[in-house]
Amino acid sequence: MCGIVGIVGKSAVNQALYDALLMLQHRGQDAAGIVTCEYEKLHMRKDTGLVRDVFRTRHMLRLRGEMGIGHVRYPTAGLSSSAEAQPFYVNSPYGIVLAHNGNLTNADELKHDVFADDLRHINTQSDSEILLNVFAHELQIQNKLRIDEQDIFNAIAGVHRRCRGGYAVVVMIPGFGIVGFRDPNGIRPIIYGRRETINGTEYMIASESVALDTVGFTIIADIAPGEAVFIPVNTEQIYRRQCAAQPVLSPCLFEFVYFARPDSIIDNISVHKARSRMGKKLAAKIKRTWPNHDIQVVIPIPDTSRTAALQLANQLNVTYAEGFIKNRYIGRTFIMPGQQVRKKSVRQKLNAIDLEFRKKNVLLVDDSIVRGTTSRQIIQMARDAGARKVYFASASPPVRYPNVYGIDMPAASELIAHGRSELEIEQALGCDRLIFQDLPDLIQAAQKKTKSVVDRFDTSVFDGVYITGDVTEAYLQQLEQARSDAAKAQAFDSDDALLDDSGIDLYNTV
Ligand SMILES: O=P(O)(O)OC[C@H]1O[C@H](OP(=O)(O)OP(=O)(O)O)[C@H](O)[C@@H]1O
Ligand SMILES: NC(=O)CC[C@H](N)C(=O)O
Ligand SMILES: [Mg+2]
């Protein structure tokens, strides 16, 4: 998962972009980048690392201009090198910069076509560079010296015809404006808003509403699946157009389970409320299937499960206690690269307060069990802290299938639930009882109580149904071979991993 942002402002946008990226940091911890546009000139700073480490004062001073885009990265393709940090730039036509959240499932075919048919060169293994070049080609064939919004929308319609997978995108064209667009299934989130300043109206497009709120923008709307929103420089008017033939909103359910911040609103659904409802549904399942339970205390596994765990405890009428203290200086472990670092980080991140566990039957609650890295260690920690019985509940169903739309879960064999029954997972984790949310309950929890705006979600990690309809067994096998932890470790030792700023790109501020 990545975070993207674009601002068309009326004064310098560097600080607002930085602030927005900080608010989107939970979506990607590997790399960060900003490109600003000062009249016709572009300024870029990108590197591996967290937002606070990538941008020093000297970089910020050089990121001049009243329009810009930014990105925080959690790779799903290619390497973690700074050459594949985003935004990406292509010189022709007009000079275009792009930031992408998602993953293209036909990247290999596209890469071939982009070279053989469009006569364009791709210099990295990133699918986002391919996406940029597809867009650039589709804009080029409009064959205009001076483009207008219809040319941009036509180019995006071309992108929808050619690209498969998940993509929420911001694109900046110097001297012209910023356009945001979303794939025809609306898998990844993207929203836009405005703020009034003494110099006029400014617009922001971002992955999550939390970036708008905290930087002082008010929400206008989510970008609809297949839709594009174009914000020109130097005018107050913005343009929208549906660019896909058959758009069907199918947002990723895992955003609501884990990825998004709880204070975001995605497709008109409050993530916080969705997680609360997950807790209620899970409590109802426990009451239904285990009426004589002997749970004495409900303990969340910080951070993401807290909202669901609190509701679950309320509904069961059982004490809720914070039994694990989180080290605030360690990031999200699930999106860290490599199993070794993830394993070590769980122990660094969470420590038990023994007295909340001693001689008690505890129910540990997490939002999800993916590789089992967290749950395995936490269950052992609860036992070491003196718990009598350790039960475990997951606010989502078992994650059994790889994700191909922007979450780096490429290898079925690395998922603890893959090919295992719930009882076998319980045994593998070593808890006394394991309860999973049922998928229909999770879907209902994510939908609003009344008539929902979302009729269907991408639920592929739970049921193996890939909504783009193009994901074959062969593709999944190829993905596993290319991106399993073992494959990544090997790639890390290769020459490519040493790539630094060697991509064909703008001058990067050092
Ligand atoms: O089964 P696993 O592979 O361990 O993955 C699942 C865990 O990873 C995530 O936590 P993370 O530490 O990334 O972030 P959080 O602090 O937002 O919960 C998620 O909330 C689960 O706790
Ligand atoms: N998680 C994402 O959205 C990744 C975006 C893009 N596929 C990359 O690897 O950089
Ligand atoms: Mg967690």
PDB file of C-alpha atoms and ligand atoms in Angstrom, residues 258 301-305 332-334 349-350 365-368 374, ligand 3:
ATOM      1  CA  TYR A 258      -6.108  -2.813   8.700  1.00  0.00           C
ATOM      2  CA  ILE A 301      -3.042  -6.032  20.182  1.00  0.00           C
ATOM      3  CA  PRO A 302      -2.080  -2.430  19.508  1.00  0.00           C
ATOM      4  CA  ASP A 303      -2.651  -0.492  17.408  1.00  0.00           C
ATOM      5  CA  THR A 304      -5.169  -1.318  14.760  1.00  0.00           C
ATOM      6  CA  SER A 305      -7.328  -3.820  16.655  1.00  0.00           C
ATOM      7  CA  ARG A 332       3.928  -1.004  11.506  1.00  0.00           C
ATOM      8  CA  THR A 333       5.492  -4.443  11.455  1.00  0.00           C
ATOM      9  CA  PHE A 334       3.309  -6.006   8.771  1.00  0.00           C
ATOM     10  CA  LYS A 349       7.176  -3.001  19.525  1.00  0.00           C
ATOM     11  CA  LEU A 350       5.014  -4.735  22.111  1.00  0.00           C
ATOM     12  CA  VAL A 365      -7.955  -9.477  19.784  1.00  0.00           C
ATOM     13  CA  ASP A 366      -6.253  -8.530  16.542  1.00  0.00           C
ATOM     14  CA  ASP A 367      -7.667  -7.043  13.352  1.00  0.00           C
ATOM     15  CA  SER A 368      -6.155  -9.785  11.211  1.00  0.00           C
ATOM     16  CA  THR A 374       2.406 -11.092  15.515  1.00  0.00           C
TER      17      THR A 374
HETATM   18 MG    MG B   3      -1.389  -4.874  14.469  1.00  0.00          MG
END
